[in-house]
Amino acid sequence: MTKSVLILCGDYMEDYEVMVPFQALLAFGINVDTVCPGKKAGDICRTAVHQFSGHQTYSESRGHNFTLNASFDEIDVSKYDAILIPGGRAPEYLAMDNSVLDPIASISHGQLVLAAADLVKGRKCTAYQSVKPVVVAAGSHWIESDTTAKCVKDGNIITGVTYKGHPEFIRLFVEALGGTITGADKRVLFLCGDFMEDYEVMVPFQALQAIGCQVDAVCPNKRAGETCPTAIHDFEGDQTYSEKPGHDFTLNATFEGLDAASYDGLVIPGGRAPEYLALDERVTAIAKDFMERGKPVASICHGQQILAAAGALKGRNAQPTLRSSSTWFWGGAWLEPEPIHRCFTDGNLVTGAAWPGHPEFISQFIELLGVKVLF
């Protein structure tokens, strides 16, 4: 039976904390509705990028525009199996709205809504540190976090500190919905670079971690622990997409000395990074090797520039953003991305045009890997 989840949104919720669980849950076959008080389906909520940048507290900059897919005033609460609340600044005002529903999973500042709904009394709970006085005053049993990835489950309530903990947060949520995961003992490699698209690296990265895959993200000439700046790409009424600074993405493996043959699958994010990564023969050699071995490869948006440079698109049906580059110069067969969320599998290759296609992109990739999420 298909599960249904409601995500309670608001302006300036944290960018990752809404989109990563939203698209990951969709990829796992769960119906997800996103609503915001005072807004209807098709309206947008602005999001915020929160991260530590060497100051005493986190910085904030503009994130993607998140499009709601349901209307708050029309929701029927009885049809949902669970509710999820992203963090960021939205919960500060959502907590004052008496129409807000009782949630099951909440992250970062989302616990302000839990406290206002009187749901944490006597419950084990964690949150972003500055939220502690509120949830303690609301009667919770506060669990200190030794890491920003900390998550706590107490009965039907799951709480997390920040988006760093999404893999465990989402896994606990899937399990709470009655889900089981099989075949996840896979190793997946991500080819990263400066100014790759923010969503196009973090959403599949954390979604694959959430189902138990070992995921290593590398970048040429960088080591584990170093970061790649990312770019936020949105269509905002201009003739092409806009670009804003995204989160800094932390690499968890080192490119030099990499044993690419030890991985079961490869993911290539889009954005601007592939423009220069496609010029690196070490990168194209890895992509070519995965394709020749028939191992699962998933590439989105401009990521197909790397596959094209590796000669891996010849005779393939693919869906790059750059139509002329793929078809005229490297022999790929163009598949029209209509609508934009469509993704396609051709043998061992999954391609998509842009981050709105992540649910299909991730779903098709994990199918190639042999991973199943069952309810």
mmCIF file of C-alpha atoms in Angstrom:
data_model
loop_
_atom_site.group_PDB
_atom_site.id
_atom_site.type_symbol
_atom_site.label_atom_id
_atom_site.label_comp_id
_atom_site.label_asym_id
_atom_site.label_seq_id
_atom_site.Cartn_x
_atom_site.Cartn_y
_atom_site.Cartn_z
ATOM 1 C CA MET A 1 0.000 0.000 0.000
ATOM 2 C CA THR A 2 1.393 3.417 -0.971
ATOM 3 C CA LYS A 3 2.220 5.692 1.937
ATOM 4 C CA SER A 4 1.385 9.405 1.978
ATOM 5 C CA VAL A 5 3.376 12.125 3.739
ATOM 6 C CA LEU A 6 2.626 15.794 4.329
ATOM 7 C CA ILE A 7 5.516 18.295 4.501
ATOM 8 C CA LEU A 8 4.683 21.514 6.313
ATOM 9 C CA CYS A 9 6.486 24.376 4.562
ATOM 10 C CA GLY A 10 7.016 28.083 5.036
ATOM 11 C CA ASP A 11 9.058 30.950 3.636
ATOM 12 C CA TYR A 12 12.764 30.712 4.454
ATOM 13 C CA MET A 13 12.715 27.110 5.540
ATOM 14 C CA GLU A 14 16.204 25.651 5.069
ATOM 15 C CA ASP A 15 16.768 24.717 1.434
ATOM 16 C CA TYR A 16 18.204 21.215 1.957
ATOM 17 C CA GLU A 17 15.824 20.451 4.818
ATOM 18 C CA VAL A 18 12.817 20.576 2.539
ATOM 19 C CA MET A 19 14.117 19.355 -0.828
ATOM 20 C CA VAL A 20 16.275 16.405 0.248
ATOM 21 C CA PRO A 21 13.520 14.554 2.156
ATOM 22 C CA PHE A 22 10.873 15.645 -0.367
ATOM 23 C CA GLN A 23 12.650 14.207 -3.402
ATOM 24 C CA ALA A 24 14.146 11.224 -1.576
ATOM 25 C CA LEU A 25 10.741 10.083 -0.306
ATOM 26 C CA LEU A 26 9.226 10.496 -3.765
ATOM 27 C CA ALA A 27 12.088 8.413 -5.193
ATOM 28 C CA PHE A 28 11.279 5.675 -2.683
ATOM 29 C CA GLY A 29 7.680 5.461 -3.933
ATOM 30 C CA ILE A 30 5.978 7.579 -1.254
ATOM 31 C CA ASN A 31 3.316 10.148 -2.118
ATOM 32 C CA VAL A 32 4.394 13.536 -0.754
ATOM 33 C CA ASP A 33 2.293 16.690 -0.544
ATOM 34 C CA THR A 34 3.859 20.023 0.365
ATOM 35 C CA VAL A 35 1.729 22.797 1.825
ATOM 36 C CA CYS A 36 2.080 26.202 3.448
ATOM 37 C CA PRO A 37 -0.548 28.149 5.411
ATOM 38 C CA GLY A 38 -1.990 30.906 3.234
ATOM 39 C CA LYS A 39 -0.654 29.409 -0.001
ATOM 40 C CA LYS A 40 -1.981 27.075 -2.667
ATOM 41 C CA ALA A 41 -0.574 24.486 -5.072
ATOM 42 C CA GLY A 42 1.768 26.128 -7.577
ATOM 43 C CA ASP A 43 2.790 28.939 -5.227
ATOM 44 C CA ILE A 44 6.404 29.122 -4.122
ATOM 45 C CA CYS A 45 8.137 29.325 -0.777
ATOM 46 C CA ARG A 46 11.507 30.998 -0.734
ATOM 47 C CA THR A 47 14.197 28.972 0.988
ATOM 48 C CA ALA A 48 17.370 29.808 2.889
ATOM 49 C CA VAL A 49 20.894 28.382 2.744
ATOM 50 C CA HIS A 50 22.205 27.974 6.285
ATOM 51 C CA GLN A 51 25.780 26.973 6.989
ATOM 52 C CA PHE A 52 28.693 27.708 9.272
ATOM 53 C CA SER A 53 31.185 30.071 7.657
ATOM 54 C CA GLY A 54 33.541 30.856 10.525
ATOM 55 C CA HIS A 55 31.187 33.135 12.455
ATOM 56 C CA GLN A 56 29.615 32.636 15.878
ATOM 57 C CA THR A 57 26.397 31.461 14.284
ATOM 58 C CA TYR A 58 25.343 30.217 10.862
ATOM 59 C CA SER A 59 25.103 32.457 7.826
ATOM 60 C CA GLU A 60 22.003 32.799 5.674
ATOM 61 C CA SER A 61 21.667 33.423 1.955
ATOM 62 C CA ARG A 62 18.883 32.913 -0.584
ATOM 63 C CA GLY A 63 18.179 29.363 -1.694
ATOM 64 C CA HIS A 64 16.067 27.820 -4.450
ATOM 65 C CA ASN A 65 12.415 28.689 -4.904
ATOM 66 C CA PHE A 66 10.398 25.694 -3.689
ATOM 67 C CA THR A 67 7.112 25.067 -5.532
ATOM 68 C CA LEU A 68 4.243 23.725 -3.414
ATOM 69 C CA ASN A 69 2.220 20.869 -4.901
ATOM 70 C CA ALA A 70 -0.888 21.090 -2.689
ATOM 71 C CA SER A 71 -3.121 23.745 -1.106
ATOM 72 C CA PHE A 72 -3.124 24.084 2.669
ATOM 73 C CA ASP A 73 -6.832 24.894 2.940
ATOM 74 C CA GLU A 74 -7.781 21.772 0.961
ATOM 75 C CA ILE A 75 -5.781 19.090 2.770
ATOM 76 C CA ASP A 76 -7.529 16.137 4.379
ATOM 77 C CA VAL A 77 -5.361 15.213 7.352
ATOM 78 C CA SER A 78 -6.840 11.726 7.641
ATOM 79 C CA LYS A 79 -5.263 10.587 4.357
ATOM 80 C CA TYR A 80 -1.669 11.082 5.518
ATOM 81 C CA ASP A 81 0.437 8.503 7.297
ATOM 82 C CA ALA A 82 2.994 10.984 8.607
ATOM 83 C CA ILE A 83 4.005 14.633 8.715
ATOM 84 C CA LEU A 84 7.465 16.161 8.300
ATOM 85 C CA ILE A 85 8.614 19.660 9.275
ATOM 86 C CA PRO A 86 11.765 21.215 7.754
ATOM 87 C CA GLY A 87 13.866 23.640 9.785
ATOM 88 C CA GLY A 88 15.152 27.091 8.956
ATOM 89 C CA ARG A 89 13.324 30.275 9.915
ATOM 90 C CA ALA A 90 9.841 29.204 8.783
ATOM 91 C CA PRO A 91 9.020 27.370 12.057
ATOM 92 C CA GLU A 92 9.427 30.649 13.974
ATOM 93 C CA TYR A 93 6.134 31.882 12.542
ATOM 94 C CA LEU A 94 4.492 28.528 11.763
ATOM 95 C CA ALA A 95 4.606 27.743 15.495
ATOM 96 C CA MET A 96 2.156 30.616 16.065
ATOM 97 C CA ASP A 97 -0.410 29.218 13.597
ATOM 98 C CA ASN A 98 -3.107 27.186 15.349
ATOM 99 C CA SER A 99 -3.963 25.367 12.117
ATOM 100 C CA VAL A 100 -0.575 23.597 12.010
ATOM 101 C CA LEU A 101 -0.839 19.804 12.312
ATOM 102 C CA ASP A 102 0.743 17.280 14.666
ATOM 103 C CA PRO A 103 3.992 16.044 13.036
ATOM 104 C CA ILE A 104 6.019 12.852 13.287
ATOM 105 C CA ALA A 105 9.420 14.029 11.999
ATOM 106 C CA SER A 106 11.041 17.399 12.534
ATOM 107 C CA ILE A 107 14.547 18.758 12.027
ATOM 108 C CA SER A 108 16.592 21.709 13.284
ATOM 109 C CA HIS A 109 14.269 24.640 14.148
ATOM 110 C CA GLY A 110 11.204 22.597 13.172
ATOM 111 C CA GLN A 111 11.006 21.474 16.791
ATOM 112 C CA LEU A 112 9.600 24.917 17.631
ATOM 113 C CA VAL A 113 6.364 23.679 16.047
ATOM 114 C CA LEU A 114 6.520 20.466 18.095
ATOM 115 C CA ALA A 115 6.910 22.497 21.265
ATOM 116 C CA ALA A 116 4.058 24.867 20.367
ATOM 117 C CA ALA A 117 1.811 21.859 19.689
ATOM 118 C CA ASP A 118 2.686 20.443 23.133
ATOM 119 C CA LEU A 119 4.030 17.252 21.557
ATOM 120 C CA VAL A 120 7.448 16.976 23.207
ATOM 121 C CA LYS A 121 6.381 16.748 26.845
ATOM 122 C CA GLY A 122 8.115 13.719 28.363
ATOM 123 C CA ARG A 123 9.658 12.813 24.985
ATOM 124 C CA LYS A 124 13.321 12.435 24.084
ATOM 125 C CA CYS A 125 14.157 15.212 21.661
ATOM 126 C CA THR A 126 17.085 16.922 19.990
ATOM 127 C CA ALA A 127 17.267 20.005 17.762
ATOM 128 C CA TYR A 128 19.545 22.804 16.716
ATOM 129 C CA GLN A 129 21.231 23.976 19.922
ATOM 130 C CA SER A 130 19.541 27.388 20.106
ATOM 131 C CA VAL A 131 16.143 25.651 20.168
ATOM 132 C CA LYS A 132 17.015 23.794 23.390
ATOM 133 C CA PRO A 133 15.526 26.345 25.861
ATOM 134 C CA VAL A 134 12.151 26.211 24.093
ATOM 135 C CA VAL A 135 11.828 22.423 23.879
ATOM 136 C CA VAL A 136 13.105 21.983 27.444
ATOM 137 C CA ALA A 137 10.537 24.540 28.673
ATOM 138 C CA ALA A 138 7.919 22.509 26.770
ATOM 139 C CA GLY A 139 8.798 19.493 28.925
ATOM 140 C CA SER A 140 10.990 17.419 26.640
ATOM 141 C CA HIS A 141 13.813 15.150 27.737
ATOM 142 C CA TRP A 142 16.609 16.957 25.903
ATOM 143 C CA ILE A 143 19.269 14.816 24.227
ATOM 144 C CA GLU A 144 22.572 16.619 23.782
ATOM 145 C CA SER A 145 24.135 16.296 20.345
ATOM 146 C CA ASP A 146 27.836 15.602 19.938
ATOM 147 C CA THR A 147 27.451 16.202 16.209
ATOM 148 C CA THR A 148 25.159 18.217 13.935
ATOM 149 C CA ALA A 149 24.146 14.894 12.353
ATOM 150 C CA LYS A 150 22.457 13.665 15.555
ATOM 151 C CA CYS A 151 18.948 12.173 15.298
ATOM 152 C CA VAL A 152 16.652 10.840 18.014
ATOM 153 C CA LYS A 153 13.569 8.630 17.758
ATOM 154 C CA ASP A 154 11.066 8.406 20.612
ATOM 155 C CA GLY A 155 7.902 6.534 19.712
ATOM 156 C CA ASN A 156 6.334 8.186 16.691
ATOM 157 C CA ILE A 157 8.468 11.336 16.916
ATOM 158 C CA ILE A 158 11.800 11.659 15.088
ATOM 159 C CA THR A 159 13.967 14.726 15.610
ATOM 160 C CA GLY A 160 17.265 15.825 14.089
ATOM 161 C CA VAL A 161 19.781 18.630 14.602
ATOM 162 C CA THR A 162 20.524 19.759 11.030
ATOM 163 C CA TYR A 163 20.517 18.548 7.423
ATOM 164 C CA LYS A 164 23.879 16.896 8.115
ATOM 165 C CA GLY A 165 21.827 14.114 9.703
ATOM 166 C CA HIS A 166 19.475 13.566 6.760
ATOM 167 C CA PRO A 167 20.682 10.020 5.979
ATOM 168 C CA GLU A 168 19.692 8.735 9.436
ATOM 169 C CA PHE A 169 16.691 11.087 9.691
ATOM 170 C CA ILE A 170 15.207 9.835 6.404
ATOM 171 C CA ARG A 171 16.038 6.180 7.165
ATOM 172 C CA LEU A 172 14.297 6.387 10.550
ATOM 173 C CA PHE A 173 11.322 8.056 8.879
ATOM 174 C CA VAL A 174 11.063 5.355 6.206
ATOM 175 C CA GLU A 175 11.255 2.653 8.883
ATOM 176 C CA ALA A 176 8.583 4.430 10.953
ATOM 177 C CA LEU A 177 6.333 4.253 7.892
ATOM 178 C CA GLY A 178 6.857 0.482 7.772
ATOM 179 C CA GLY A 179 9.428 0.482 4.989
ATOM 180 C CA THR A 180 12.160 -2.108 4.489
ATOM 181 C CA ILE A 181 15.308 -1.690 2.399
ATOM 182 C CA THR A 182 17.074 -4.536 0.606
ATOM 183 C CA GLY A 183 20.180 -4.785 -1.573
ATOM 184 C CA ALA A 184 21.728 -1.575 -0.249
ATOM 185 C CA ASP A 185 25.239 -2.961 0.307
ATOM 186 C CA LYS A 186 26.458 -0.984 -2.697
ATOM 187 C CA ARG A 187 29.357 1.436 -3.120
ATOM 188 C CA VAL A 188 28.634 4.558 -5.170
ATOM 189 C CA LEU A 189 31.107 7.164 -6.422
ATOM 190 C CA PHE A 190 30.240 10.838 -7.009
ATOM 191 C CA LEU A 191 32.403 12.936 -9.365
ATOM 192 C CA CYS A 192 32.271 16.443 -7.888
ATOM 193 C CA GLY A 193 33.693 19.838 -8.762
ATOM 194 C CA ASP A 194 33.465 23.501 -7.845
ATOM 195 C CA PHE A 195 30.095 25.060 -8.642
ATOM 196 C CA MET A 196 28.249 21.841 -9.315
ATOM 197 C CA GLU A 197 24.507 22.413 -8.792
ATOM 198 C CA ASP A 198 23.619 22.416 -5.092
ATOM 199 C CA TYR A 199 20.607 20.064 -5.231
ATOM 200 C CA GLU A 200 22.165 17.861 -7.896
ATOM 201 C CA VAL A 201 24.889 16.712 -5.555
ATOM 202 C CA MET A 202 23.260 16.709 -2.112
ATOM 203 C CA VAL A 203 19.844 15.192 -2.902
ATOM 204 C CA PRO A 204 21.118 11.956 -4.515
ATOM 205 C CA PHE A 205 24.120 11.852 -2.159
ATOM 206 C CA GLN A 206 21.996 11.832 0.998
ATOM 207 C CA ALA A 207 19.153 9.786 -0.526
ATOM 208 C CA LEU A 208 21.592 6.960 -1.345
ATOM 209 C CA GLN A 209 23.160 7.194 2.107
ATOM 210 C CA ALA A 210 19.679 7.030 3.661
ATOM 211 C CA ILE A 211 19.037 3.602 2.127
ATOM 212 C CA GLY A 212 22.389 2.272 3.332
ATOM 213 C CA CYS A 213 24.718 2.706 0.354
ATOM 214 C CA GLN A 214 28.327 3.696 0.972
ATOM 215 C CA VAL A 215 28.682 6.924 -0.964
ATOM 216 C CA ASP A 216 32.066 8.545 -1.637
ATOM 217 C CA ALA A 217 32.293 12.047 -3.107
ATOM 218 C CA VAL A 218 35.594 13.045 -4.720
ATOM 219 C CA CYS A 219 36.986 15.990 -6.661
ATOM 220 C CA PRO A 220 40.230 16.156 -8.662
ATOM 221 C CA ASN A 221 43.049 17.852 -6.713
ATOM 222 C CA LYS A 222 41.070 17.846 -3.447
ATOM 223 C CA ARG A 223 41.130 15.603 -0.413
ATOM 224 C CA ALA A 224 38.525 14.220 2.003
ATOM 225 C CA GLY A 225 37.363 16.983 4.334
ATOM 226 C CA GLU A 226 37.847 19.761 1.788
ATOM 227 C CA THR A 227 34.842 21.501 0.275
ATOM 228 C CA CYS A 228 33.430 22.348 -3.130
ATOM 229 C CA PRO A 229 31.325 25.513 -3.408
ATOM 230 C CA THR A 230 28.004 24.824 -5.126
ATOM 231 C CA ALA A 231 25.650 26.844 -7.314
ATOM 232 C CA ILE A 232 21.883 27.289 -6.999
ATOM 233 C CA HIS A 233 20.217 27.250 -10.415
ATOM 234 C CA ASP A 234 16.599 28.374 -10.751
ATOM 235 C CA PHE A 235 14.287 29.648 -13.478
ATOM 236 C CA GLU A 236 13.020 32.991 -12.201
ATOM 237 C CA GLY A 237 11.569 34.664 -15.292
ATOM 238 C CA ASP A 238 14.781 35.290 -17.205
ATOM 239 C CA GLN A 239 15.621 33.719 -20.565
ATOM 240 C CA THR A 240 17.944 31.255 -18.855
ATOM 241 C CA TYR A 241 18.446 30.019 -15.316
ATOM 242 C CA SER A 242 19.738 32.279 -12.550
ATOM 243 C CA GLU A 243 22.686 31.401 -10.330
ATOM 244 C CA LYS A 244 23.139 32.050 -6.628
ATOM 245 C CA PRO A 245 25.774 30.734 -4.182
ATOM 246 C CA GLY A 246 24.791 27.423 -2.609
ATOM 247 C CA HIS A 247 26.021 25.380 0.335
ATOM 248 C CA ASP A 248 29.646 24.333 0.600
ATOM 249 C CA PHE A 249 29.693 20.582 -0.038
ATOM 250 C CA THR A 250 32.181 18.573 2.040
ATOM 251 C CA LEU A 251 34.009 15.787 0.219
ATOM 252 C CA ASN A 252 34.305 12.512 2.126
ATOM 253 C CA ALA A 253 36.969 10.794 0.016
ATOM 254 C CA THR A 254 40.190 11.665 -1.808
ATOM 255 C CA PHE A 255 40.522 11.611 -5.602
ATOM 256 C CA GLU A 256 44.223 10.720 -5.709
ATOM 257 C CA GLY A 257 44.768 6.984 -5.369
ATOM 258 C CA LEU A 258 41.075 6.264 -5.943
ATOM 259 C CA ASP A 259 40.214 2.654 -6.844
ATOM 260 C CA ALA A 260 37.260 3.403 -9.121
ATOM 261 C CA ALA A 261 36.862 -0.288 -10.000
ATOM 262 C CA SER A 262 35.796 -1.019 -6.417
ATOM 263 C CA TYR A 263 32.531 0.936 -6.828
ATOM 264 C CA ASP A 264 29.214 -0.477 -8.017
ATOM 265 C CA GLY A 265 27.832 2.740 -9.473
ATOM 266 C CA LEU A 266 28.699 6.285 -10.547
ATOM 267 C CA VAL A 267 26.787 9.579 -10.175
ATOM 268 C CA ILE A 268 27.720 12.776 -12.034
ATOM 269 C CA PRO A 269 26.020 15.967 -10.764
ATOM 270 C CA GLY A 270 25.344 18.873 -13.100
ATOM 271 C CA GLY A 271 25.948 22.590 -12.713
ATOM 272 C CA ARG A 272 29.064 24.342 -13.986
ATOM 273 C CA ALA A 273 31.627 21.844 -12.667
ATOM 274 C CA PRO A 274 31.321 19.470 -15.663
ATOM 275 C CA GLU A 275 32.487 22.286 -17.982
ATOM 276 C CA TYR A 276 36.020 21.930 -16.637
ATOM 277 C CA LEU A 277 35.904 18.368 -15.310
ATOM 278 C CA ALA A 278 35.255 17.196 -18.886
ATOM 279 C CA LEU A 279 38.737 18.501 -19.736
ATOM 280 C CA ASP A 280 40.404 16.276 -17.118
ATOM 281 C CA GLU A 281 41.448 12.971 -18.673
ATOM 282 C CA ARG A 282 41.431 11.295 -15.255
ATOM 283 C CA VAL A 283 37.739 12.134 -14.875
ATOM 284 C CA THR A 284 36.719 11.056 -18.364
ATOM 285 C CA ALA A 285 38.704 7.816 -17.953
ATOM 286 C CA ILE A 286 36.629 6.959 -14.869
ATOM 287 C CA ALA A 287 33.348 7.692 -16.667
ATOM 288 C CA LYS A 288 34.445 5.679 -19.696
ATOM 289 C CA ASP A 289 35.480 2.712 -17.552
ATOM 290 C CA PHE A 290 32.112 2.580 -15.749
ATOM 291 C CA MET A 291 30.261 2.703 -19.050
ATOM 292 C CA GLU A 292 32.423 0.027 -20.690
ATOM 293 C CA ARG A 293 32.016 -2.285 -17.697
ATOM 294 C CA GLY A 294 28.232 -1.842 -17.847
ATOM 295 C CA LYS A 295 28.023 -0.579 -14.278
ATOM 296 C CA PRO A 296 25.123 1.740 -13.325
ATOM 297 C CA VAL A 297 25.836 5.382 -14.203
ATOM 298 C CA ALA A 298 23.517 8.305 -13.402
ATOM 299 C CA SER A 299 24.243 11.724 -14.877
ATOM 300 C CA ILE A 300 22.075 14.820 -14.678
ATOM 301 C CA CYS A 301 21.939 18.172 -16.450
ATOM 302 C CA HIS A 302 25.425 19.334 -17.570
ATOM 303 C CA GLY A 303 26.943 16.128 -16.182
ATOM 304 C CA GLN A 304 26.463 14.624 -19.616
ATOM 305 C CA GLN A 305 29.324 16.833 -20.837
ATOM 306 C CA ILE A 306 31.684 14.461 -19.027
ATOM 307 C CA LEU A 307 30.084 11.395 -20.623
ATOM 308 C CA ALA A 308 30.213 13.039 -24.030
ATOM 309 C CA ALA A 309 33.890 13.934 -23.619
ATOM 310 C CA ALA A 310 34.529 10.307 -22.642
ATOM 311 C CA GLY A 311 32.834 9.117 -25.840
ATOM 312 C CA ALA A 312 30.238 7.329 -23.749
ATOM 313 C CA LEU A 313 27.096 8.803 -25.356
ATOM 314 C CA LYS A 314 27.668 7.397 -28.840
ATOM 315 C CA GLY A 315 24.594 5.451 -29.876
ATOM 316 C CA ARG A 316 22.889 6.125 -26.532
ATOM 317 C CA ASN A 317 19.523 7.667 -25.776
ATOM 318 C CA ALA A 318 20.280 10.475 -23.356
ATOM 319 C CA GLN A 319 18.768 13.648 -21.972
ATOM 320 C CA PRO A 320 21.437 16.331 -21.537
ATOM 321 C CA THR A 321 20.623 19.970 -20.966
ATOM 322 C CA LEU A 322 22.887 20.872 -23.885
ATOM 323 C CA ARG A 323 21.047 19.360 -26.829
ATOM 324 C CA SER A 324 23.459 20.373 -29.597
ATOM 325 C CA SER A 325 26.517 19.153 -27.712
ATOM 326 C CA SER A 326 25.104 15.686 -27.159
ATOM 327 C CA THR A 327 23.635 14.995 -30.584
ATOM 328 C CA TRP A 328 25.753 16.840 -33.127
ATOM 329 C CA PHE A 329 29.232 16.365 -31.719
ATOM 330 C CA TRP A 330 29.166 13.132 -29.724
ATOM 331 C CA GLY A 331 26.541 11.010 -31.425
ATOM 332 C CA GLY A 332 23.945 10.772 -28.668
ATOM 333 C CA ALA A 333 20.233 10.377 -29.457
ATOM 334 C CA TRP A 334 18.365 13.268 -27.865
ATOM 335 C CA LEU A 335 15.346 12.549 -25.654
ATOM 336 C CA GLU A 336 13.113 15.562 -25.097
ATOM 337 C CA PRO A 337 12.788 16.474 -21.380
ATOM 338 C CA GLU A 338 9.059 17.126 -21.491
ATOM 339 C CA PRO A 339 8.015 17.599 -18.799
ATOM 340 C CA ILE A 340 11.263 18.660 -17.140
ATOM 341 C CA HIS A 341 11.060 15.966 -14.428
ATOM 342 C CA ARG A 342 11.282 13.102 -16.945
ATOM 343 C CA CYS A 343 14.368 10.868 -16.744
ATOM 344 C CA PHE A 344 15.370 7.974 -18.983
ATOM 345 C CA THR A 345 17.284 4.711 -18.630
ATOM 346 C CA ASP A 346 19.201 3.241 -21.575
ATOM 347 C CA GLY A 347 20.972 0.056 -20.524
ATOM 348 C CA ASN A 348 23.232 0.956 -17.601
ATOM 349 C CA LEU A 349 22.778 4.734 -18.086
ATOM 350 C CA VAL A 350 20.260 7.022 -16.368
ATOM 351 C CA THR A 351 20.061 10.631 -17.569
ATOM 352 C CA GLY A 352 17.957 13.609 -16.567
ATOM 353 C CA ALA A 353 17.720 17.248 -17.632
ATOM 354 C CA ALA A 354 17.702 19.000 -14.255
ATOM 355 C CA TRP A 355 17.088 18.647 -10.516
ATOM 356 C CA PRO A 356 13.244 18.589 -10.732
ATOM 357 C CA GLY A 357 13.758 15.073 -12.133
ATOM 358 C CA HIS A 358 15.500 13.733 -9.030
ATOM 359 C CA PRO A 359 12.662 11.399 -7.935
ATOM 360 C CA GLU A 360 12.775 9.513 -11.255
ATOM 361 C CA PHE A 361 16.561 9.904 -11.487
ATOM 362 C CA ILE A 362 17.189 8.326 -8.066
ATOM 363 C CA SER A 363 14.461 5.696 -8.465
ATOM 364 C CA GLN A 364 15.818 4.488 -11.809
ATOM 365 C CA PHE A 365 19.400 4.487 -10.534
ATOM 366 C CA ILE A 366 18.679 2.423 -7.415
ATOM 367 C CA GLU A 367 16.738 -0.024 -9.584
ATOM 368 C CA LEU A 368 19.890 -0.519 -11.669
ATOM 369 C CA LEU A 369 21.865 -0.979 -8.449
ATOM 370 C CA GLY A 370 19.418 -3.656 -7.284
ATOM 371 C CA VAL A 371 18.256 -1.671 -4.234
ATOM 372 C CA LYS A 372 14.579 -1.893 -3.225
ATOM 373 C CA VAL A 373 12.506 0.152 -0.782
ATOM 374 C CA LEU A 374 9.362 -1.799 0.062
ATOM 375 C CA PHE A 375 6.255 -0.981 2.100
#
